[in-house]
Short mmCIF file of C-alpha atoms in Angstrom, two decimals:
data_model
loop_
_atom_site.label_atom_id
_atom_site.label_comp_id
_atom_site.label_asym_id
_atom_site.label_seq_id
_atom_site.Cartn_x
_atom_site.Cartn_y
_atom_site.Cartn_z
CA UNK A 1 -55.80 -74.02 -13.69
CA UNK A 2 -53.30 -74.93 -11.00
CA UNK A 3 -50.45 -75.33 -13.49
CA UNK A 4 -51.40 -71.94 -15.03
CA UNK A 5 -51.31 -70.23 -11.61
CA UNK A 6 -47.87 -71.90 -10.81
CA UNK A 7 -46.55 -70.79 -14.23
CA UNK A 8 -46.83 -67.14 -13.30
CA UNK A 9 -43.61 -67.66 -11.23
CA UNK A 10 -40.34 -67.08 -13.05
CA UNK A 11 -39.17 -70.56 -11.83
CA UNK A 12 -40.49 -73.44 -9.79
CA UNK A 13 -40.24 -77.19 -9.07
CA UNK A 14 -43.42 -79.06 -8.28
CA UNK A 15 -45.06 -82.42 -8.71
CA UNK A 16 -48.19 -83.31 -10.75
CA UNK A 17 -49.71 -86.40 -9.08
CA UNK A 18 -52.24 -88.55 -10.98
CA UNK A 19 -52.86 -92.25 -10.29
CA UNK A 20 -51.73 -94.77 -12.86
CA UNK A 21 -54.05 -94.70 -15.75
CA UNK A 22 -55.17 -91.18 -14.77
CA UNK A 23 -53.56 -89.36 -17.74
CA UNK A 24 -50.32 -87.83 -16.52
CA UNK A 25 -48.76 -87.78 -19.90
CA UNK A 26 -51.90 -86.39 -21.64
CA UNK A 27 -52.41 -83.68 -19.09
CA UNK A 28 -48.76 -82.56 -19.16
CA UNK A 29 -48.44 -82.66 -22.98
CA UNK A 30 -51.70 -80.77 -23.50
CA UNK A 31 -50.75 -78.06 -21.05
CA UNK A 32 -47.20 -77.71 -22.30
CA UNK A 33 -48.32 -77.21 -25.84
CA UNK A 34 -50.44 -74.20 -24.87
CA UNK A 35 -48.34 -72.82 -22.00
CA UNK A 36 -44.86 -73.31 -23.64
CA UNK A 37 -44.51 -74.63 -27.20
CA UNK A 38 -47.24 -72.39 -28.64
CA UNK A 39 -45.26 -69.42 -27.17
CA UNK A 40 -41.96 -70.44 -28.65
CA UNK A 41 -40.50 -71.72 -25.40
CA UNK A 42 -38.24 -74.83 -25.11
CA UNK A 43 -39.28 -78.02 -23.32
CA UNK A 44 -37.04 -80.96 -22.24
CA UNK A 45 -38.94 -84.12 -21.32
CA UNK A 46 -36.77 -86.59 -19.32
CA UNK A 47 -37.59 -90.25 -18.80
CA UNK A 48 -35.76 -93.46 -17.87
CA UNK A 49 -37.49 -95.76 -20.41
CA UNK A 50 -37.83 -95.42 -24.23
CA UNK A 51 -41.39 -96.65 -23.85
CA UNK A 52 -42.27 -93.57 -21.94
CA UNK A 53 -40.65 -91.31 -24.58
CA UNK A 54 -42.64 -92.86 -27.38
CA UNK A 55 -45.87 -92.49 -25.47
CA UNK A 56 -45.03 -88.83 -24.61
CA UNK A 57 -44.39 -88.11 -28.39
CA UNK A 58 -47.75 -89.79 -29.21
CA UNK A 59 -49.53 -87.65 -26.66
CA UNK A 60 -48.04 -84.34 -28.11
CA UNK A 61 -48.97 -85.45 -31.56
CA UNK A 62 -52.54 -86.42 -30.65
CA UNK A 63 -53.22 -83.23 -28.83
CA UNK A 64 -51.74 -81.13 -31.58
CA UNK A 65 -54.15 -82.54 -34.13
CA UNK A 66 -57.38 -82.50 -31.93
CA UNK A 67 -60.12 -80.64 -33.63
CA UNK A 68 -61.66 -78.71 -30.69
CA UNK A 69 -59.04 -76.05 -30.03
CA UNK A 70 -57.54 -73.09 -32.01
CA UNK A 71 -54.68 -73.61 -34.49
CA UNK A 72 -51.42 -74.02 -32.69
CA UNK A 73 -47.98 -72.68 -33.72
CA UNK A 74 -45.77 -75.39 -35.32
CA UNK A 75 -42.98 -76.89 -33.22
CA UNK A 76 -40.13 -79.20 -33.84
CA UNK A 77 -39.51 -82.19 -31.64
CA UNK A 78 -36.89 -84.87 -31.40
CA UNK A 79 -36.68 -88.21 -29.42
CA UNK A 80 -33.18 -88.91 -28.09
CA UNK A 81 -32.12 -92.29 -26.67
CA UNK A 82 -29.77 -95.13 -27.33
CA UNK A 83 -32.17 -97.16 -29.47
CA UNK A 84 -31.82 -97.37 -33.27
CA UNK A 85 -35.22 -95.82 -34.06
CA UNK A 86 -34.45 -92.66 -32.10
CA UNK A 87 -31.92 -89.79 -32.54
CA UNK A 88 -28.46 -89.74 -31.08
CA UNK A 89 -27.50 -86.95 -28.70
CA UNK A 90 -25.13 -85.51 -31.32
CA UNK A 91 -28.11 -84.91 -33.63
CA UNK A 92 -29.73 -82.32 -31.17
CA UNK A 93 -30.31 -78.98 -32.99
CA UNK A 94 -30.65 -75.49 -31.46
CA UNK A 95 -33.84 -75.30 -33.70
CA UNK A 96 -35.52 -78.12 -31.72
CA UNK A 97 -38.37 -76.86 -29.58
CA UNK A 98 -39.14 -80.10 -27.76
CA UNK A 99 -36.62 -82.72 -26.68
CA UNK A 100 -37.87 -86.14 -25.43
CA UNK A 101 -34.68 -87.57 -23.93
CA UNK A 102 -33.87 -90.79 -22.19
CA UNK A 103 -31.90 -90.25 -18.94
CA UNK A 104 -29.19 -92.68 -19.87
CA UNK A 105 -28.46 -91.02 -23.30
CA UNK A 106 -27.27 -87.86 -21.61
CA UNK A 107 -25.98 -89.14 -18.18
CA UNK A 108 -22.36 -89.56 -19.23
CA UNK A 109 -22.31 -86.42 -21.42
CA UNK A 110 -24.83 -83.92 -20.09
CA UNK A 111 -22.99 -81.18 -21.98
CA UNK A 112 -24.46 -82.54 -25.25
CA UNK A 113 -27.50 -80.35 -24.28
CA UNK A 114 -25.39 -77.11 -23.95
CA UNK A 115 -25.63 -75.84 -27.56
CA UNK A 116 -29.47 -76.30 -27.35
CA UNK A 117 -29.64 -74.55 -23.89
CA UNK A 118 -27.22 -71.78 -24.55
CA UNK A 119 -28.97 -68.45 -24.55
CA UNK A 120 -32.19 -69.84 -23.25
CA UNK A 121 -33.69 -67.64 -20.41
CA UNK A 122 -36.40 -70.05 -19.62
CA UNK A 123 -36.86 -73.82 -19.89
CA UNK A 124 -39.66 -76.25 -19.04
CA UNK A 125 -38.09 -79.44 -17.55
CA UNK A 126 -40.41 -82.39 -17.21
CA UNK A 127 -39.32 -85.39 -15.18
CA UNK A 128 -41.44 -88.41 -16.09
CA UNK A 129 -41.90 -91.08 -13.31
CA UNK A 130 -40.38 -88.44 -10.92
CA UNK A 131 -40.08 -90.78 -7.94
CA UNK A 132 -36.75 -91.81 -9.70
CA UNK A 133 -35.44 -88.29 -9.71
CA UNK A 134 -33.48 -88.47 -6.37
CA UNK A 135 -30.94 -90.85 -8.16
CA UNK A 136 -27.51 -89.31 -8.72
CA UNK A 137 -27.89 -89.60 -12.57
CA UNK A 138 -31.04 -87.40 -12.47
CA UNK A 139 -29.51 -84.97 -10.05
CA UNK A 140 -26.48 -84.38 -12.17
CA UNK A 141 -28.65 -83.47 -15.24
CA UNK A 142 -30.99 -81.28 -13.21
CA UNK A 143 -28.12 -79.44 -11.57
CA UNK A 144 -26.36 -78.83 -14.92
CA UNK A 145 -29.50 -77.51 -16.49
CA UNK A 146 -30.15 -75.10 -13.59
CA UNK A 147 -26.54 -73.79 -13.97
CA UNK A 148 -27.13 -73.18 -17.66
CA UNK A 149 -30.68 -71.61 -17.65
CA UNK A 150 -31.63 -68.85 -15.25
CA UNK A 151 -35.35 -69.72 -15.08
CA UNK A 152 -36.08 -73.50 -14.95
CA UNK A 153 -39.84 -74.49 -14.53
CA UNK A 154 -39.63 -78.10 -13.41
CA UNK A 155 -42.58 -80.41 -13.11
CA UNK A 156 -42.32 -83.98 -11.96
CA UNK A 157 -44.93 -86.52 -13.06
CA UNK A 158 -45.73 -89.46 -10.73
CA UNK A 159 -48.45 -91.67 -9.46
CA UNK A 160 -46.60 -92.71 -6.30
CA UNK A 161 -45.15 -89.89 -4.18
CA UNK A 162 -45.35 -91.34 -0.72
CA UNK A 163 -45.43 -88.83 2.12
CA UNK A 164 -42.07 -89.97 3.64
CA UNK A 165 -40.40 -88.87 0.37
CA UNK A 166 -42.10 -85.48 0.56
CA UNK A 167 -41.59 -84.53 4.16
CA UNK A 168 -39.15 -81.73 5.10
CA UNK A 169 -36.18 -84.08 4.83
CA UNK A 170 -37.46 -86.43 2.08
CA UNK A 171 -35.58 -86.97 -1.10
CA UNK A 172 -38.31 -85.66 -3.38
CA UNK A 173 -38.68 -82.53 -1.22
CA UNK A 174 -35.05 -81.57 -2.06
CA UNK A 175 -35.90 -81.60 -5.72
CA UNK A 176 -39.53 -80.54 -5.88
CA UNK A 177 -39.44 -77.65 -3.33
CA UNK A 178 -42.91 -76.31 -4.25
CA UNK A 179 -44.65 -79.59 -3.21
CA UNK A 180 -47.60 -80.85 -5.23
CA UNK A 181 -49.31 -78.54 -7.70
CA UNK A 182 -52.26 -80.89 -8.25
CA UNK A 183 -53.39 -84.25 -7.01
CA UNK A 184 -56.49 -86.50 -7.36
CA UNK A 185 -57.30 -89.66 -5.60
CA UNK A 186 -57.93 -93.12 -6.93
CA UNK A 187 -61.43 -93.20 -5.49
CA UNK A 188 -62.33 -89.98 -7.32
CA UNK A 189 -61.15 -91.27 -10.67
CA UNK A 190 -62.94 -94.66 -10.11
CA UNK A 191 -66.22 -92.80 -9.22
CA UNK A 192 -65.94 -90.74 -12.43
CA UNK A 193 -65.38 -93.84 -14.59
CA UNK A 194 -61.90 -92.73 -15.62
CA UNK A 195 -60.53 -95.67 -13.68
CA UNK A 196 -62.09 -99.16 -13.29
CA UNK A 197 -63.30 -100.58 -9.96
CA UNK A 198 -60.91 -103.16 -8.70
CA UNK A 199 -61.74 -106.43 -7.07
CA UNK A 200 -58.91 -107.93 -4.98
CA UNK A 201 -58.32 -111.69 -4.72
CA UNK A 202 -55.69 -113.36 -2.66
CA UNK A 203 -54.68 -116.89 -3.74
CA UNK A 204 -52.55 -118.83 -1.17
CA UNK A 205 -49.93 -120.96 -2.89
CA UNK A 206 -48.97 -122.91 0.31
CA UNK A 207 -45.36 -122.74 -0.83
CA UNK A 208 -42.76 -121.64 1.73
CA UNK A 209 -39.70 -119.47 0.98
CA UNK A 210 -37.00 -117.67 2.88
CA UNK A 211 -36.96 -119.67 6.03
CA UNK A 212 -33.22 -119.70 6.12
CA UNK A 213 -32.60 -116.10 4.93
CA UNK A 214 -29.57 -114.49 6.51
CA UNK A 215 -29.47 -110.91 7.61
CA UNK A 216 -27.73 -109.66 4.51
CA UNK A 217 -30.44 -111.20 2.23
CA UNK A 218 -33.15 -109.80 4.51
CA UNK A 219 -31.60 -106.25 4.28
CA UNK A 220 -31.25 -106.57 0.49
CA UNK A 221 -35.05 -107.41 0.21
CA UNK A 222 -36.06 -104.56 2.55
CA UNK A 223 -33.69 -101.98 1.08
CA UNK A 224 -33.63 -102.80 -2.66
CA UNK A 225 -36.55 -105.20 -3.18
CA UNK A 226 -34.12 -107.78 -4.46
CA UNK A 227 -35.08 -111.48 -3.89
CA UNK A 228 -31.78 -113.58 -3.63
CA UNK A 229 -31.19 -115.34 -7.02
CA UNK A 230 -31.51 -118.86 -5.50
CA UNK A 231 -34.85 -118.18 -3.97
CA UNK A 232 -36.02 -116.35 -7.20
CA UNK A 233 -35.15 -119.46 -9.16
CA UNK A 234 -36.98 -121.76 -6.68
CA UNK A 235 -40.11 -119.62 -7.30
CA UNK A 236 -39.55 -119.59 -11.02
CA UNK A 237 -39.13 -123.32 -11.39
CA UNK A 238 -41.83 -124.40 -8.94
CA UNK A 239 -44.15 -126.43 -11.24
CA UNK A 240 -46.89 -126.67 -8.59
CA UNK A 241 -46.97 -122.82 -8.07
CA UNK A 242 -46.90 -122.24 -11.86
CA UNK A 243 -49.66 -124.75 -12.30
CA UNK A 244 -51.87 -122.97 -9.77
CA UNK A 245 -51.32 -119.63 -11.56
CA UNK A 246 -52.47 -121.09 -14.82
CA UNK A 247 -55.43 -123.07 -13.28
CA UNK A 248 -56.57 -119.89 -11.45
CA UNK A 249 -56.77 -118.14 -14.85
CA UNK A 250 -58.51 -121.12 -16.55
CA UNK A 251 -61.23 -121.25 -13.84
CA UNK A 252 -62.27 -117.70 -14.53
CA UNK A 253 -60.87 -116.84 -17.97
CA UNK A 254 -63.97 -115.19 -19.35
CA UNK A 255 -64.11 -112.89 -16.23
CA UNK A 256 -60.46 -112.15 -16.24
CA UNK A 257 -60.14 -111.46 -19.90
CA UNK A 258 -56.85 -109.98 -21.04
CA UNK A 259 -54.35 -110.32 -18.24
CA UNK A 260 -50.86 -109.12 -17.43
CA UNK A 261 -48.81 -111.50 -15.21
CA UNK A 262 -45.88 -109.92 -13.24
CA UNK A 263 -43.05 -112.36 -12.56
CA UNK A 264 -39.54 -112.33 -11.17
CA UNK A 265 -37.22 -113.23 -14.02
CA UNK A 266 -36.93 -114.63 -17.58
CA UNK A 267 -36.95 -118.22 -16.48
CA UNK A 268 -40.17 -117.69 -14.63
CA UNK A 269 -41.73 -115.96 -17.71
CA UNK A 270 -40.61 -118.76 -20.05
CA UNK A 271 -41.99 -121.52 -17.83
CA UNK A 272 -45.27 -119.85 -17.29
CA UNK A 273 -45.70 -118.98 -20.92
CA UNK A 274 -45.20 -122.60 -21.77
CA UNK A 275 -47.77 -123.87 -19.19
CA UNK A 276 -50.28 -121.30 -20.44
CA UNK A 277 -49.75 -122.33 -24.06
CA UNK A 278 -50.01 -126.03 -23.21
CA UNK A 279 -53.45 -125.28 -21.66
CA UNK A 280 -54.69 -123.64 -24.93
CA UNK A 281 -54.25 -119.99 -23.75
CA UNK A 282 -52.22 -117.72 -26.23
CA UNK A 283 -49.44 -116.23 -24.03
CA UNK A 284 -46.07 -114.54 -24.52
CA UNK A 285 -43.63 -112.52 -22.40
CA UNK A 286 -41.70 -109.26 -22.60
CA UNK A 287 -38.58 -108.19 -20.72
CA UNK A 288 -36.80 -104.91 -20.28
CA UNK A 289 -34.19 -104.07 -22.87
CA UNK A 290 -31.20 -105.07 -20.83
CA UNK A 291 -28.92 -108.15 -20.97
CA UNK A 292 -30.49 -111.03 -19.14
CA UNK A 293 -28.00 -112.45 -16.64
CA UNK A 294 -29.26 -115.96 -17.04
CA UNK A 295 -29.23 -116.27 -20.83
CA UNK A 296 -26.96 -113.47 -21.95
CA UNK A 297 -29.68 -112.45 -24.39
CA UNK A 298 -30.42 -108.78 -25.00
CA UNK A 299 -34.18 -108.31 -25.85
CA UNK A 300 -34.55 -105.83 -28.56
CA UNK A 301 -37.23 -103.12 -28.32
CA UNK A 302 -38.65 -104.22 -31.62
CA UNK A 303 -39.40 -107.74 -30.17
CA UNK A 304 -41.31 -106.17 -27.30
CA UNK A 305 -43.21 -103.79 -29.56
CA UNK A 306 -44.40 -106.68 -31.77
CA UNK A 307 -45.83 -108.48 -28.66
CA UNK A 308 -47.32 -105.38 -27.26
CA UNK A 309 -49.06 -104.77 -30.66
CA UNK A 310 -50.41 -108.37 -30.56
CA UNK A 311 -51.71 -107.86 -27.13
CA UNK A 312 -53.45 -104.64 -28.02
CA UNK A 313 -55.09 -106.31 -30.92
CA UNK A 314 -56.41 -109.04 -28.75
CA UNK A 315 -54.19 -111.82 -30.33
CA UNK A 316 -52.61 -112.44 -26.93
CA UNK A 317 -54.76 -113.29 -23.89
CA UNK A 318 -51.78 -113.37 -21.44
CA UNK A 319 -48.79 -110.99 -21.42
CA UNK A 320 -46.08 -111.94 -18.95
CA UNK A 321 -43.87 -109.03 -17.69
CA UNK A 322 -40.33 -109.15 -16.45
CA UNK A 323 -39.11 -105.73 -15.09
CA UNK A 324 -41.30 -103.79 -17.57
CA UNK A 325 -44.88 -102.52 -17.98
CA UNK A 326 -44.90 -101.19 -14.41
CA UNK A 327 -44.53 -97.58 -15.73
CA UNK A 328 -46.18 -95.75 -18.58
CA UNK A 329 -47.54 -98.68 -20.58
CA UNK A 330 -50.86 -97.85 -22.19
CA UNK A 331 -52.78 -101.18 -22.42
CA UNK A 332 -56.48 -100.24 -21.83
CA UNK A 333 -57.79 -103.78 -22.73
CA UNK A 334 -56.18 -105.15 -19.62
CA UNK A 335 -58.85 -106.27 -17.23
CA UNK A 336 -56.74 -108.31 -14.83
CA UNK A 337 -53.32 -108.34 -13.32
CA UNK A 338 -51.79 -111.42 -11.71
CA UNK A 339 -49.14 -110.57 -9.04
CA UNK A 340 -46.95 -113.61 -9.24
CA UNK A 341 -43.88 -111.98 -7.81
CA UNK A 342 -43.30 -110.97 -4.22
CA UNK A 343 -42.36 -107.35 -3.54
CA UNK A 344 -41.81 -105.08 -0.46
CA UNK A 345 -42.10 -101.89 -2.54
CA UNK A 346 -45.15 -99.78 -2.30
CA UNK A 347 -44.26 -97.96 -5.49
CA UNK A 348 -43.88 -101.21 -7.49
CA UNK A 349 -47.19 -102.63 -6.03
CA UNK A 350 -49.06 -99.47 -7.01
CA UNK A 351 -47.70 -99.48 -10.48
CA UNK A 352 -48.53 -103.20 -11.03
CA UNK A 353 -52.12 -102.82 -9.73
CA UNK A 354 -52.51 -99.70 -11.87
CA UNK A 355 -52.06 -101.67 -15.13
CA UNK A 356 -55.62 -103.03 -14.89
CA UNK A 357 -57.30 -99.80 -13.81
CA UNK A 358 -58.00 -98.04 -17.04
CA UNK A 359 -61.71 -97.29 -16.86
CA UNK A 360 -64.45 -97.10 -19.56
CA UNK A 361 -64.17 -93.33 -20.08
CA UNK A 362 -60.46 -93.96 -20.94
CA UNK A 363 -61.10 -96.87 -23.27
CA UNK A 364 -60.74 -99.55 -20.63
CA UNK A 365 -63.08 -101.71 -18.52
CA UNK A 366 -65.67 -101.03 -15.92
CA UNK A 367 -64.26 -103.72 -13.52
CA UNK A 368 -60.75 -104.96 -12.83
CA UNK A 369 -59.34 -107.93 -10.95
CA UNK A 370 -56.06 -107.88 -8.98
CA UNK A 371 -55.08 -111.37 -8.21
CA UNK A 372 -52.22 -111.81 -5.78
CA UNK A 373 -50.40 -115.18 -5.21
CA UNK A 374 -49.46 -115.28 -1.58
CA UNK A 375 -46.50 -117.40 -0.53
CA UNK A 376 -45.58 -118.21 3.02
CA UNK A 377 -42.47 -116.21 4.04
CA UNK A 378 -42.74 -116.95 7.79
CA UNK A 379 -41.66 -113.64 9.51
#
């Protein structure tokens, strides 16, 4: 209803805020099919990860084929990214109604959209995980589209718009001038059974780090949430700490169930996976599809997909995550998250916690466990 009311304006830019697991993608796709695609209007869905594009495409497909609504007009969609199983920007056709596009695939050549945009009086622009939108790459794309199309209707999807980003001088306010079109709290969704009820556990590791950090390293942590490489490797290779993580799971493995473990780097993931497997727990790890600086290896999307499939099918008890799964991953069987990496980012913390919060009404669990491994960082 709020979106319908907002849509009466010729153009706008607003945020749709639902907690992780609350159904942002489903809500947006269901509404866009009726409000835009069914009326022959064009939609551009922009995201920074290919996983988000695939899940958006699935949401559009699922809603289109649901039984309990009137027949919909057919529409043509295309997924555009740099991966082999998606289309290239050069294949975009003026006949496409819905484009699901990775930000990186159009950053260097935003004009590849021009022959699709030319002549359009109106465009629905969706920014998935919109807290990333203040980045220059996003701003360039948004600015170009607004120059090309007279009436741009822009909606940002996010679980984490902190108020400092939305005040009168905040970075999100500059882009989403019409504030929040709709928002619901975690507690409301937990009360309704859409999200699970979390239990929080802090596990002291009694390990000390960062006692000799210089000002530059401290600023890097505070500004960019980047742990210095030498300290990250100390954490990754600490056999006592890794053993504690695995023992914690073994002590309550029936209660914890399927668990995602968030770690700092590939070395950390490899070492933890080996300890879990040695203890008789089937575990594996996935990493973001970028070149790993330690090994030089580029993890292919297909490798991650196979491991995610095994986890969804219950063949993996433990899935260890390096710089992935914080956004958009739909893994409702997850009952527990282990926070084995330090962070100062409220956004990242919210996203990691949210991986376990898919409730019974959304195919998940009634209860969830959030287990944090707390190191001693002095000040």
